[in-house]
Structure formats: C-alpha cells, structure tokens
XYZ file of C-alpha atoms in Angstrom:
544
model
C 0.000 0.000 0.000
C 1.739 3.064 -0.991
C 1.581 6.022 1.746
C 0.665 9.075 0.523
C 2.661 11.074 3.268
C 5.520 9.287 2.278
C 9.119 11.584 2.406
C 11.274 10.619 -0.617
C 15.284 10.659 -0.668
C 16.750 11.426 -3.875
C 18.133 8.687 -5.751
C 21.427 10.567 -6.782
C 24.904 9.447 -6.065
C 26.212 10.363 -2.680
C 29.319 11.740 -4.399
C 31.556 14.206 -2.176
C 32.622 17.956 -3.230
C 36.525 17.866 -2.809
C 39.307 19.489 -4.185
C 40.548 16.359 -5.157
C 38.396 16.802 -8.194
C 39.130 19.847 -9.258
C 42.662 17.764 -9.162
C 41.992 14.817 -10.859
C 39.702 16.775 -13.634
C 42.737 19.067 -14.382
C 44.851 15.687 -15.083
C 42.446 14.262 -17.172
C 40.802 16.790 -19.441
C 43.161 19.665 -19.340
C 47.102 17.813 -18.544
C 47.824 20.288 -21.821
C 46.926 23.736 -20.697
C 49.494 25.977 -19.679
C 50.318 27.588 -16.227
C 53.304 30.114 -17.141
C 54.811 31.967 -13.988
C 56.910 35.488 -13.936
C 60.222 33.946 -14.631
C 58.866 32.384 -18.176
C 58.932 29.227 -16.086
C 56.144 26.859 -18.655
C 54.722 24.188 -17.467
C 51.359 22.027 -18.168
C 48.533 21.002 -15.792
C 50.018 17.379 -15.948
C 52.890 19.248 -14.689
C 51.548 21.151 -11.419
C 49.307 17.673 -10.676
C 52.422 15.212 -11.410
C 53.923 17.736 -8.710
C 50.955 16.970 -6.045
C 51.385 13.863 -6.369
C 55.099 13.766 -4.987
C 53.536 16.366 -2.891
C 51.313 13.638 -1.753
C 53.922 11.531 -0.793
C 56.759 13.654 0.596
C 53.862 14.780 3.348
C 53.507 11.436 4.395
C 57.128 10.965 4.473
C 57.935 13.753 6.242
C 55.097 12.405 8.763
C 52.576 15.045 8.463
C 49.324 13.757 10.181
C 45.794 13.904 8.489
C 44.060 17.299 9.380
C 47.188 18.963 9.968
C 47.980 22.673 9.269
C 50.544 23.336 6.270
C 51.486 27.018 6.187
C 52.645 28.392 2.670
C 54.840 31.669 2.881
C 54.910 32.403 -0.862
C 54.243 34.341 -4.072
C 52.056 33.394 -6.531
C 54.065 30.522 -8.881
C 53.618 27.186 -9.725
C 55.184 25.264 -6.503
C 51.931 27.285 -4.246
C 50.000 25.720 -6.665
C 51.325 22.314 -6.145
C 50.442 23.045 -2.284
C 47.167 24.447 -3.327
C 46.215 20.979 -4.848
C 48.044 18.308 -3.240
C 47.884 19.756 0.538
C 43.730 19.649 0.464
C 43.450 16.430 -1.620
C 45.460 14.382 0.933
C 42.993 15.749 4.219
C 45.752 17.765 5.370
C 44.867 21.409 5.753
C 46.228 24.821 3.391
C 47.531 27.875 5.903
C 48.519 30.330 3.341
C 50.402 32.869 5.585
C 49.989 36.556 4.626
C 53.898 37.786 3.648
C 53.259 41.126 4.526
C 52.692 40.457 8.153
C 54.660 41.854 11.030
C 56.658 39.243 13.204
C 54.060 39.563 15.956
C 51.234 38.670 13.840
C 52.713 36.444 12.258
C 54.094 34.434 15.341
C 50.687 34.326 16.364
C 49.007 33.079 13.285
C 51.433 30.134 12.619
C 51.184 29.243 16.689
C 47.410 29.562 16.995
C 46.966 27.695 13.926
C 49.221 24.401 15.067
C 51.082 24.668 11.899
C 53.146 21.736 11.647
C 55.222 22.290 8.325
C 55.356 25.688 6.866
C 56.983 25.807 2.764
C 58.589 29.518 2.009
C 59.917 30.907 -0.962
C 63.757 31.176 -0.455
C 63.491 34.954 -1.425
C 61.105 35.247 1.601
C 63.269 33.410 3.842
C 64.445 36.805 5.786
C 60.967 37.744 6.655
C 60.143 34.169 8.392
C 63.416 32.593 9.617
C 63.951 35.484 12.719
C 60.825 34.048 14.009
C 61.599 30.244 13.759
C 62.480 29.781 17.145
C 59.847 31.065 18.517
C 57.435 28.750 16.540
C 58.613 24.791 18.271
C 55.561 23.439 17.347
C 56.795 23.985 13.603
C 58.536 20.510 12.915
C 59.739 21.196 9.272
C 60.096 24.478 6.771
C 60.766 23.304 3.773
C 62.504 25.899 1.170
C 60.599 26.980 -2.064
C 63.134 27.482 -5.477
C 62.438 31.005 -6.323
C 65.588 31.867 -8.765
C 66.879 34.218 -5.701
C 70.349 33.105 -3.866
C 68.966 34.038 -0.246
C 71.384 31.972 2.062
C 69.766 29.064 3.548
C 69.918 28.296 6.807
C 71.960 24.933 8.084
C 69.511 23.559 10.386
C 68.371 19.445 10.177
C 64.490 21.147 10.376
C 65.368 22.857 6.694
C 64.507 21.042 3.592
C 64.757 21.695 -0.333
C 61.319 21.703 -2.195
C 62.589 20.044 -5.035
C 65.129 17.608 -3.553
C 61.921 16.812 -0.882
C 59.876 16.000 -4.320
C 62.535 14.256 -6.317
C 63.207 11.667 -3.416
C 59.329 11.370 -2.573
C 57.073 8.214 -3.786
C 54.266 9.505 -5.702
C 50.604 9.181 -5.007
C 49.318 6.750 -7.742
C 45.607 6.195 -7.007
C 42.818 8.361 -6.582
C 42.802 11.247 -4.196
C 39.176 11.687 -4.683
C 38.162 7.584 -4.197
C 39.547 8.485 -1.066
C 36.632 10.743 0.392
C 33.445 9.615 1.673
C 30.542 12.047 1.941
C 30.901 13.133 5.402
C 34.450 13.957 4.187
C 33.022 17.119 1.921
C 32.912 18.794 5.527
C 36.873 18.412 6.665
C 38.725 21.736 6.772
C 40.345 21.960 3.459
C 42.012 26.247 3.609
C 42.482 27.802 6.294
C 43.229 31.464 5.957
C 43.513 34.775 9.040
C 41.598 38.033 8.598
C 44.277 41.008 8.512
C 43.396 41.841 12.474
C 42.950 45.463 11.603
C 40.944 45.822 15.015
C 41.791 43.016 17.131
C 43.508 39.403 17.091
C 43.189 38.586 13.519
C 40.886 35.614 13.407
C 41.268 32.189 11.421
C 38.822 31.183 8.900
C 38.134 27.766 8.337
C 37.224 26.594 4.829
C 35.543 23.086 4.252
C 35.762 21.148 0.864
C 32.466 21.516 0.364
C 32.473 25.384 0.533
C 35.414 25.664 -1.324
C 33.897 23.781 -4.570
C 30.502 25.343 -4.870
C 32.700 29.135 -4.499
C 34.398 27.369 -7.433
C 31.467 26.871 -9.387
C 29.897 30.161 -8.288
C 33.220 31.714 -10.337
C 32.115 29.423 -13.207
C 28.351 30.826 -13.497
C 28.141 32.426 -16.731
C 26.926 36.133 -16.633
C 29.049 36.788 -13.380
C 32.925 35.975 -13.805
C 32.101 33.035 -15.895
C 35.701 31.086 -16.098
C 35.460 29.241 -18.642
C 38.160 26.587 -20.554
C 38.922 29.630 -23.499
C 40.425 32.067 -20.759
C 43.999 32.663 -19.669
C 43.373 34.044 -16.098
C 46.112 36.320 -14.569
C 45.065 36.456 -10.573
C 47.266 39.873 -9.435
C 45.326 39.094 -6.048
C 47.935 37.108 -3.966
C 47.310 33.441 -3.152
C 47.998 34.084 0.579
C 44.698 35.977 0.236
C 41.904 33.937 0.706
C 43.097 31.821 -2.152
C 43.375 33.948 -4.649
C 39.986 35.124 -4.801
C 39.286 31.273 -5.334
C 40.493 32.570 -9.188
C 43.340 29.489 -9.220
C 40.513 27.077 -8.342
C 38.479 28.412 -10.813
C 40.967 28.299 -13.391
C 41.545 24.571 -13.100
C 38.027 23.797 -12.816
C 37.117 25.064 -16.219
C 40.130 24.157 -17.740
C 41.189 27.964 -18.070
C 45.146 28.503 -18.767
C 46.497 29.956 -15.274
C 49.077 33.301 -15.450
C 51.197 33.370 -12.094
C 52.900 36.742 -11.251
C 55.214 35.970 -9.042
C 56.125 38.389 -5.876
C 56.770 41.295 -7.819
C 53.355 43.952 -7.903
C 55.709 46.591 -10.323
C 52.974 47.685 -12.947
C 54.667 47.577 -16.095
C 55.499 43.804 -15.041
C 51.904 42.778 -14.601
C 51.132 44.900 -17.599
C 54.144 43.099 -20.191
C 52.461 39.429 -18.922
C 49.378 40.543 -19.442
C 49.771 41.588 -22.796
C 52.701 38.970 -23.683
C 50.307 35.890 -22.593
C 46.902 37.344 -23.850
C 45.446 37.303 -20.859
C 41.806 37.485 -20.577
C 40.526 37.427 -16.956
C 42.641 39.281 -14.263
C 42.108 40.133 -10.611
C 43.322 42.594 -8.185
C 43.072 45.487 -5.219
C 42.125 49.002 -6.376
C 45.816 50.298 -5.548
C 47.310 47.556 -7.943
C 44.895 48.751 -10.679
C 45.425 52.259 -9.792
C 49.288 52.229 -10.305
C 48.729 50.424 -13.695
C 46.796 53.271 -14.844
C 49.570 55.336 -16.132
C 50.625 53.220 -18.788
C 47.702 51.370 -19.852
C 48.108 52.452 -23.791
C 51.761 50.977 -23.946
C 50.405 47.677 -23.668
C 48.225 45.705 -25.853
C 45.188 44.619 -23.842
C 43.164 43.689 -26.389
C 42.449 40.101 -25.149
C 41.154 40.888 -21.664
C 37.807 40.549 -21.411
C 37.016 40.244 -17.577
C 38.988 42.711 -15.152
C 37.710 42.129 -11.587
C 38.398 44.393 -8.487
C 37.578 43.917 -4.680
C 39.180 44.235 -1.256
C 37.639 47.462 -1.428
C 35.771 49.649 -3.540
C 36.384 50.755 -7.090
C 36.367 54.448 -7.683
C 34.416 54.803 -10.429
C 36.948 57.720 -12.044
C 39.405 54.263 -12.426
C 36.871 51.642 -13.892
C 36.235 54.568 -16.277
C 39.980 55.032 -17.049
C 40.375 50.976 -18.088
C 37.133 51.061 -20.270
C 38.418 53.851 -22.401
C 41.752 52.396 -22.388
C 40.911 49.037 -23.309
C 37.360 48.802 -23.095
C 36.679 46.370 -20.528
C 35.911 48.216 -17.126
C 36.684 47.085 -13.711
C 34.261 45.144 -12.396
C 33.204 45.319 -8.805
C 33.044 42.586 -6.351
C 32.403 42.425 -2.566
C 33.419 39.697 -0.447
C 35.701 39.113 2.798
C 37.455 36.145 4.071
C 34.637 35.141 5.725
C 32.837 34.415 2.022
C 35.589 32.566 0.721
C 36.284 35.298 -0.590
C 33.934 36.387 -3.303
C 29.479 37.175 -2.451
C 28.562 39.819 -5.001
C 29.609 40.397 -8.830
C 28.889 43.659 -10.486
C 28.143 45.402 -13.952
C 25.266 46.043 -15.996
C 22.762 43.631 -16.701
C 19.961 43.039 -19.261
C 17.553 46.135 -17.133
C 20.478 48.618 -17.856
C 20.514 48.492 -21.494
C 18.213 51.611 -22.141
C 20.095 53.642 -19.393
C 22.162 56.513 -20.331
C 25.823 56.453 -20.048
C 25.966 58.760 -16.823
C 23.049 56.020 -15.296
C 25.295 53.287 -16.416
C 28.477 54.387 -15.029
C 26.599 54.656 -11.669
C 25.430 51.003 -11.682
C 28.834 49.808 -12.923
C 30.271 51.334 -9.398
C 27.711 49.376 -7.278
C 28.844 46.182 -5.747
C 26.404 44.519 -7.660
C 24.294 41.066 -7.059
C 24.999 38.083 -5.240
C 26.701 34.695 -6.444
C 23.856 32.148 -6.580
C 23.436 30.169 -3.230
C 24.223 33.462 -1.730
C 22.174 35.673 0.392
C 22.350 39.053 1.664
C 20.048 42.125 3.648
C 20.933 44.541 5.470
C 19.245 45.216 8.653
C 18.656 48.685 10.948
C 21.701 48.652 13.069
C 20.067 49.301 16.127
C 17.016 46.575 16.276
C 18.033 44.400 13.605
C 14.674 44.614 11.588
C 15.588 44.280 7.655
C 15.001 46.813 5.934
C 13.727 47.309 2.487
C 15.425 46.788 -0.837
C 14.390 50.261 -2.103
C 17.854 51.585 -3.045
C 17.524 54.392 -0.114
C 17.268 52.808 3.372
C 21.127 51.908 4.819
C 21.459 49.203 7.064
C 23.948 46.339 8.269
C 24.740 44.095 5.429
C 24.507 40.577 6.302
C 25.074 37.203 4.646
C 24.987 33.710 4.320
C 25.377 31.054 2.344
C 26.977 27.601 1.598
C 30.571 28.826 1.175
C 30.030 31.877 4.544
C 31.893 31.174 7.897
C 29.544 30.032 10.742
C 32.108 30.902 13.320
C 35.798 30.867 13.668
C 38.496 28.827 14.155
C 39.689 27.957 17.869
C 37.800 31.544 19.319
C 34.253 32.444 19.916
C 32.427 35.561 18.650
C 29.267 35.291 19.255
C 28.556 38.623 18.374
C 30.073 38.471 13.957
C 26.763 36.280 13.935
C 23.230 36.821 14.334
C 20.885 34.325 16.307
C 19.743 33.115 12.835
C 22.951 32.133 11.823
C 23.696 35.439 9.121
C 27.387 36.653 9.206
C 27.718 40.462 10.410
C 29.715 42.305 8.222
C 30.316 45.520 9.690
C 29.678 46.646 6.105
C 26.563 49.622 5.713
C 24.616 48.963 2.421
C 21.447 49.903 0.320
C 20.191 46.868 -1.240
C 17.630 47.908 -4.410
C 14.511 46.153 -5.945
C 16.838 44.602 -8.531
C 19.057 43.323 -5.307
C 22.207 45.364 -6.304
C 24.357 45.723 -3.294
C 26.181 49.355 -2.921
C 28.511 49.767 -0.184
C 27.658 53.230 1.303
C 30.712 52.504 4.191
C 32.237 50.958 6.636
C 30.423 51.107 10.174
C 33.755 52.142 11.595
C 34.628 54.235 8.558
C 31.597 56.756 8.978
C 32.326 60.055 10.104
C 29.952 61.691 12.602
C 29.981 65.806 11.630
C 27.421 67.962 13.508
C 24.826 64.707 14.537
C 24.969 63.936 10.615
C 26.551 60.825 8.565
C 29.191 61.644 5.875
C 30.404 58.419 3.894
C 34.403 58.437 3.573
C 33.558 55.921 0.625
C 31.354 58.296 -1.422
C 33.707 61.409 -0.113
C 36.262 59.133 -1.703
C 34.859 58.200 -4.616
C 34.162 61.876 -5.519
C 38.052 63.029 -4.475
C 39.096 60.649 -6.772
C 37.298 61.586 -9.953
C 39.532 64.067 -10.190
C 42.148 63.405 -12.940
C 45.192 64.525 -10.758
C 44.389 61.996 -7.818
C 45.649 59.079 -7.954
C 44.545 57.400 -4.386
C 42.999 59.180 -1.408
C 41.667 57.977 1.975
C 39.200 59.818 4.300
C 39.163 59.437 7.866
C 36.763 61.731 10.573
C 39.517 63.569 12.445
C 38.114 64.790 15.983
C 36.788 67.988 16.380
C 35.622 70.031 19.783
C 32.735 71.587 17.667
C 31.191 68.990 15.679
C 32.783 65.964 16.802
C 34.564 64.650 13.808
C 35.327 66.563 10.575
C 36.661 64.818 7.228
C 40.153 64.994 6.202
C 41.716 63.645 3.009
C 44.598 62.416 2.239
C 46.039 62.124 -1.046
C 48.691 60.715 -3.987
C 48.482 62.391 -7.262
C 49.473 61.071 -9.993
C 53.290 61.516 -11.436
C 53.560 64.726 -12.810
C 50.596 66.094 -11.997
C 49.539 69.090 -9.544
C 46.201 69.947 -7.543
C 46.350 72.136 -4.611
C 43.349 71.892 -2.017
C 41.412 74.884 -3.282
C 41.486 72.797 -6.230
C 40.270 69.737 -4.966
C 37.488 71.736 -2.622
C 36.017 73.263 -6.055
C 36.181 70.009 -7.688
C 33.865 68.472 -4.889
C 31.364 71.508 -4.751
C 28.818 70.185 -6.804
C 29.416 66.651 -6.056
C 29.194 66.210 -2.521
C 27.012 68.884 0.703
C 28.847 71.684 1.858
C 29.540 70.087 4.841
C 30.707 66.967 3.691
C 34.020 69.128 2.239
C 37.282 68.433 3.835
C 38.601 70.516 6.694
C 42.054 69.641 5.207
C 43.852 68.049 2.172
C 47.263 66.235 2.673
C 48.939 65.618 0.320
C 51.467 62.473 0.635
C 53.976 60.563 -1.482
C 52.057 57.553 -1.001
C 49.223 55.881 1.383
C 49.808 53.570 4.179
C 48.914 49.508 2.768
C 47.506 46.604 4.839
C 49.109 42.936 4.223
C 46.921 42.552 1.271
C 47.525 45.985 -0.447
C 44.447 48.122 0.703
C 44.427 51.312 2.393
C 44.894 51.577 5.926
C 42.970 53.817 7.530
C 44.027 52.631 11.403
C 47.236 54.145 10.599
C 46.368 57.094 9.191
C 43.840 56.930 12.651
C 46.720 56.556 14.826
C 48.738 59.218 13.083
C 45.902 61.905 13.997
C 45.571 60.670 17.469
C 49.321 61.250 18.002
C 49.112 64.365 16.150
C-alpha cells in the first residue's frame, strides 16, 4: 500500500565535493593547458598535478598527520599551486600565511593555527626565519626554489622543495576515491583576517564550501571562467586563495598566469599583454598604479577585469574602459565568504540607461553569487530593511561557502541568532538586489549629529584626474565631533592644490561633507593585502 505522506530521498549518487576533483579533472581533461609563472617558467597542468602527487607523498614521508595545518609563505608561482592541490586532496589542511605580516602577527598566526610544516619561498626566507624559534611546534620548513640566492639556513628542520619531491614516492591512485561524503565537511584552507581591530581571526574553509565558491566563479553572466580564458590572478594566493580565481581556473580548464612576488605595474602589464590574458584580478591600488601606462600595452584580449578588497572608484573603472574597453568590475566579499558574495556590472535592465546612469550602476557592488544571500538590517534593532535603493542598514550574509564561526575563538557577536554573518559593512540593497557599499560602520564620520560616507567622499576626491589614491578618515573635532580629512597621492607629474580639490567636490558632494584639510602624501599607508589603511592614518591623527 503506498503512503501518501511518504518523504522521498533522492536517488542521486552520494558523491563528495573535494578538491581532489578539481585535481583529478585538471589531469584528465586539461594535462595540456598551460600555467606560465613570472620567470617564463612553462609548465602544463600534468605538470603542477604530477607535482601533487610527490607532494602527496613527501607529506607522508615527512610524517605530516591527516588534518594537519601546512602554512605556505609564498608568491604566486607554480610550486603554491602544487600546495594548493596536493595539501587539500590528501585531508591535510592549506595555511597560506599573509607575507606582509609583522613578526608579531605572524608568530601568532602560525602558533594559533598548530602549523606543523610551513613551505617559504627562499626569497622570503628573511621575513620568516627570525621568528623560527619562537614557533617549536613547527617541525619542518621546507625551502621553495624562487631563482633568488637568499642563504639558507643549516639547520636538520630545513629542507629543499625540489630535492623533498625528487626523493618522494608519488601518489598513484585516486585522491578523490579516497573521500566519503561526510568527508566534503573536513577543513580543506584555512586562511587569518588582517586583524585590523583586534587578534586577527582564522577562517576555516571546508571542501564543500570551497567547490561550490568554485562553481559560483564558473556561473556564466558573473565571472564566468570558462576553458577559453587565460586568467592572470594579481590578487595574492595568501589571500583567501586567490579570490578562489586558481581554483576556478583549473576547474574550467582555463590557462592559469602566475605573477610571481613582484606587484611593479609595467610587469603585470608586459604578462598581461605577452600571454593574452583574458581574466585578471586585483586590489584598487594595484589597478590604480597600472593606470599610467595602460596604452603601452596591448590589452586587447582581456575581457574580464575584476576588483575587490575594497571599492572601485568609479573615475578608475572609467579610465580601463576607455583604455581598453573592458571596465573594472566590482566585487564584494571578505574572508569570511571565501572570498567572493557579489559580482557587479550592468545587466539586461540597464541596457536603455544613459551612459551617466550606467556608469553609476557599474560602481555598485552589484548582485549576489547564486546560493548566496544578503540584507541589510537597521543597526540598532536588527529589523531588515527594504530593498528600495535608499534605506542603509547592516549588510549581512549567508550562504553555503560563509563562515559560521571561527576557528579555535568564539564571537558570538560576527553572527546573528539566525545564523547570518555580520559584516560591519553599511549597504542599500535595491529592488533589482544590487548591493552598494555606502561605508564601513567604523569608517563613517559623525559631523554635527549627521553621517558623511568616507567611501562616497572618496569616490568623488578621486574623480579628479590629478588623484591618484585618497583615503578619508573623521579627524576629531571640539565643535562637531569629527570633521573629514583627506589624504592624497596624485598622480606623477601632476599638480592639484586643495582649493582645487574643494572646487572640484562643490557640486558633487554637501557643503559640509568638504574636507577641513587636504594632505597631500607621497604615497598611502597599505595593509598585508595591499588596501588602504585607515588605522594608521587613525593613529597618526591621534598622536598628532
């Protein structure tokens, strides 16, 4: 008798998401496809996987248990992708170490973490090796070839990358036979947030997450990797891998472009244009300094140029779609969402706008991936708000490939009771669901009992064609309790004094959102992953 209550399974194959497929489909469909590095260094995808595999084996060798930590202190070349591949697919766990950190973050990160192996590039080898003996729990640090001569230190924990992998057994069977569906969960990546206002705090990426972010970089009318593309990720691969873009790459069978250490502009430029690259990623100040010199290169393959880590003046998407005319395309995300949430441009209900109307969408964060969600919520009740375009709230999210928590601390308070990540982030959210950052919660500036945004103040400063990078802060103020104050780069061989600037903003931006003061600077403080810091500039106005 057949119940008609009955609750039906699915009939499908319990197969697990790993990134031992996104391994083994690189070997088998695209062993051909080229990953070239800085130094001119060509290799295949048979290459990079025949390289996990000894991977595979000088881990166990070397006696690295299942599940644990294996720190990577490196640039973007073709050994960090070895790690990226063969670390995961053996249940052992990706640190990538930010190389920009200071000793005492750094000492903390690798100790909190339990790494038990950490791989540097020799030419990094001076920014690590002070602190080995203060890490014990670090049992081996095995040297990266890089083409530099740094001297190598004579101690019986050191090891050679290559000599490791010549003398190592190879993995033979399959890495992905290996995982059973309750496997998808295990902590595949685990990467630190930069700690900007506190402890920086480990993220803990599954398998699981880590494919479908893959395949949200795959969905056509977003990013849309696909197996034409020769994709360049500028972004490092110590930050929250790569913007998941060397993932991605291997997944659709995409040729991959690795940059090396070495953020000059006129070397990203010459590899962009020398290997017809077609998708690229990076930080606003990486695009920014390429803007000089944009028409000395031939561009004419790129099709996808993607920014994040913080927001795209609209002045320098503008500057890349004249120049080559492909604009820079928005994207918000954190290391909490793996890294990438929302994808911007224009879409089919922008066709009929004007120019001016389409600029202004092509500066908004945009929409979410698929399988991701996000509102934005009054601050102080948490009621969401609506998605008119106007009302600013807290932007929240979730979603298959969002941290529920971190790892080894609790914060109750990054989380809501229903389980939605806090940002931190204030947003409008419109009927079309396009995201637009208005700022920062920390960021805002207070003047008077009024709200000025230091992103839109931004934004504004820098549509100026002398600017090359500015940063607002609130500076305090007896009166009104903070004023704005800007701080500026221009461009080489340019001038702009502040009157300048001031009647530049006047019919952009209230009276009272002008700055009290422009300063101008040779350059602008950097975090570890190459966006503006603000908490300096802070702390140089509280000493001041």
């Amino acid at each position: 008798m057949r119940d008609e209550n009955e609750v039906l399974d699915g009939l499908m194959q319990p197969r697990p998401l790993t990134i031992a497929h996104i391994l083994e489909r690189a070997e088998r469909l695209y062993a051909h496809k080229e990953v070239v590095t800085a130094d001119a260094e060509r290799r295949t995808y048979a290459d990079v996987t025949g390289g996990a595999r000894r991977l595979a084996g000088a881990l166990d060798a070397l006696g690295v248990p299942i599940g644990a930590r294996v720190a990577t202190f490196a640039s973007n070349n073709r050994r960090h992708l070895e790690l990226y591949l063969g670390v995961p697919a053996t249940k052992r766990v990706l640190h990538s170490l930010n190389i920009r950190l200071s000793p005492e973050h750094l000492e903390y990160i690798v100790g909190h973490a339990g790494d038990d192996v950490v791989f540097v590039d020799r030419g990094l080898l001076p920014r690590i090796w002070p602190s080995a003996a203060r890490l014990p729990g670090v049992r081996h640090w095995v040297v990266l070839p890089d083409g530099t001569d740094t001297e190598i230190p004579a101690d019986p924990r050191v090891r050679d990358y290559d000599e490791l992998l010549d003398g190592a057994e190879p993995h033979t069977g399959s890495f992905e036979d290996a995982f059973t569906l309750a496997d998808e969960n295990l902590a595949s990546g685990l990467c630190y947030t930069s700690g900007t206002t506190g402890r920086p705090k480990g993220v803990l990426y599954s398998h699981r997450s880590t494919v479908l972010h893959c395949l949200g970089t795959l969905a056509a009318g977003l990013i849309g990797l696909r197996e034409s593309d020769v994709v360049m990720p500028i972004v490092p691969m110590f930050h929250a891998n790569a913007w998941g873009l060397p993932y991605g790459a291997m997944m659709a069978g995409a040729a991959l472009v690795l940059p090396g250490a070495s953020a000059e502009p006129d070397h990203l430029l010459r590899l962009m244009a020398a290997e017809r690259v077609t998708v690229a990623g990076a930080v606003p100040t990486v695009w920014t300094s390429m803007a000089p010199t944009l028409r000395d290169h031939d561009l004419s393959a790129t099709r996808f140029l993607l920014g994040g880590g913080s927001a795209v003046p609209a002045a320098l998407s503008e500057t890349f779609r004249a120049a080559t005319g492909v604009p820079i395309t928005h994207s918000w995300g954190m290391t909490e969402v793996s890294p990438v949430g929302v994808i911007g441009g224009t879409r089919t209900q922008h066709r009929d706008a004007t120019p001016a109307e389409q600029v202004a969408v092509r500066a908004a964060q945009g929409q979410p991936l698929p399988l991701v969600n996000v509102r934005i919520v009054d601050v102080e009740t948490g009621r969401e708000l609506p998605r008119d375009g106007t009302a600013i709230g807290e932007l929240q999210v979730s979603g298959p490939w969002v941290a529920g928590g971190y790892f080894r601390v609790d914060t109750p308070e990054s989380f809501t009771a229903d389980g939605w990540l806090r940002t931190g982030d204030l947003a409008t959210i419109d009927a079309h669901g396009y995201l637009r950052l208005v700022d920062r919660m920390k960021d805002l500036i207070k003047s008077g009992g009024e709200w000025i945004s230091s992103v839109e103040l931004e934004a504004a400063i820098a549509a100026h064609p002398a600017v090359a990078e500015v940063a607002v802060i609130g500076r305090p103020d007896p009166r009104w309790m903070e004023r704005p104050v800007a701080y500026v780069v221009l461009h080489p061989g340019t001038t702009a004094t502040a009157d300048e600037l001031t009647r530049h903003l006047g019919p952009m931006v209230a009276k009272w959102w002008l700055p009290d003061e422009f300063v101008f600077m040779a350059t602008l403080p950097k975090t570890g992953t190459g966006k503006l810091s603000k908490t300096e500039l802070r702390e140089a106005v509280r000493i001041a």
